Short mmCIF file of C-alpha atoms in Angstrom, two decimals:
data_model
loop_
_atom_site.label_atom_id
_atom_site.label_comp_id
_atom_site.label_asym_id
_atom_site.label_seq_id
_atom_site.Cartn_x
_atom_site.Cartn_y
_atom_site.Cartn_z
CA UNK A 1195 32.59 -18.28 53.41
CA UNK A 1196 35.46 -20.40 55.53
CA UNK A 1197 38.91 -21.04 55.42
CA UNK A 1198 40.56 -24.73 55.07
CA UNK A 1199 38.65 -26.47 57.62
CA UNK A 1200 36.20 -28.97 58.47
CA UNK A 1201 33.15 -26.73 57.87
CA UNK A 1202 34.62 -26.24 54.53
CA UNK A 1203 35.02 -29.81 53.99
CA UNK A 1204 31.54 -30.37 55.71
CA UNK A 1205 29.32 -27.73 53.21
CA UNK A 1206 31.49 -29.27 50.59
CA UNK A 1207 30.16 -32.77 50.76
CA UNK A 1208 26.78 -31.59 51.71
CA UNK A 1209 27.14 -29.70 48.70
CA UNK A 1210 26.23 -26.33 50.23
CA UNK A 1211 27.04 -23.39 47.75
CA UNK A 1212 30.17 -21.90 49.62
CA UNK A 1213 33.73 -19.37 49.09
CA UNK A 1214 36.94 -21.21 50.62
CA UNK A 1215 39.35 -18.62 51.50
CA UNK A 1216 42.99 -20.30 50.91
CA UNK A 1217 46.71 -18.78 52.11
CA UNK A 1218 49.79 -19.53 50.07
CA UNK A 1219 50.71 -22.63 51.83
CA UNK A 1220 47.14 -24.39 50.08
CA UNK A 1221 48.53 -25.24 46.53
CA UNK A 1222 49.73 -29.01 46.89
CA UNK A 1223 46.70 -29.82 49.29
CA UNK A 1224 43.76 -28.24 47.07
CA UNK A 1225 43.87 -30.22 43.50
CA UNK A 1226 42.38 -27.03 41.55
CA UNK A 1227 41.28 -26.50 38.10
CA UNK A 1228 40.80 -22.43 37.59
CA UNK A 1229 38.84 -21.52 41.06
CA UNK A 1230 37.44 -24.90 41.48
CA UNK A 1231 37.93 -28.31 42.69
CA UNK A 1232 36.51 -31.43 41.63
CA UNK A 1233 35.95 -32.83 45.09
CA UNK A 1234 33.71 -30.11 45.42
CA UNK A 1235 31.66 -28.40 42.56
CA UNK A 1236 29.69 -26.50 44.60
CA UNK A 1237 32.44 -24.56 46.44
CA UNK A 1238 34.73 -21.34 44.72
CA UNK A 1239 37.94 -21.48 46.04
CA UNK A 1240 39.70 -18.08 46.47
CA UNK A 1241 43.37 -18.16 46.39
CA UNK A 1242 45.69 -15.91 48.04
CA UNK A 1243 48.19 -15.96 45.39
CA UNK A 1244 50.99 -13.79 46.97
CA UNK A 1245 49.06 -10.63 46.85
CA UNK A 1246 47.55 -8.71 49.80
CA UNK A 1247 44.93 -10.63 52.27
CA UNK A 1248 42.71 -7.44 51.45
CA UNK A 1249 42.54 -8.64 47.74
CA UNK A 1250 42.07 -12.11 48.52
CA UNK A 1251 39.13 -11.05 50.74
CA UNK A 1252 37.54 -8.08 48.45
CA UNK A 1253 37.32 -11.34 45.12
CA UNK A 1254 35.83 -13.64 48.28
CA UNK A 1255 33.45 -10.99 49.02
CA UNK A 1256 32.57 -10.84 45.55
CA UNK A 1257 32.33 -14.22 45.06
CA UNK A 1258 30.08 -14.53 47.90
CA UNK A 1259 27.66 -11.52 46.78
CA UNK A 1260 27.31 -13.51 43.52
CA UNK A 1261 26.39 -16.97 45.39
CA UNK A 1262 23.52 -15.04 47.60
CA UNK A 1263 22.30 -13.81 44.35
CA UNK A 1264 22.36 -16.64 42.42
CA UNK A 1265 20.24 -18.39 45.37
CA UNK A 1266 17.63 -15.55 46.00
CA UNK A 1267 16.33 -15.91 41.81
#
């Protein structure tokens, strides 16, 4: 789990399973479709989205909890 920067772009293009955390000022740079990107499929991106940083970070968490799952089956 990482915000915009290059370890995001790093585990992207390593393809590491990962949760980008992005802030209000992200739509233009992040070409999304839903909560993904095609530059990288392995990474959910978790928008702000003019709500509360505390929701933004309770779906990350969420997200994250279902990427350690996936990868201890």
């Amino acid at each position: 789990m990482t915000i915009s920067n290059t370890g995001a772009h790093l585990a992207g293009a390593l393809g590491v399973p990962s949760v980008f955390i992005l802030g209000d000022g992200f739509k233009r740079s992040w070409p999304v479709e839903g909560d993904r990107t095609p530059y990288y499929p392995s990474a959910v991106l978790v928008s702000k989205r003019e709500r509360p940083w505390s929701a933004a970070m309770a779906e990350a968490d969420n997200c994250m909890e279902r990427l350690l799952r996936a990868g201890s089956t």
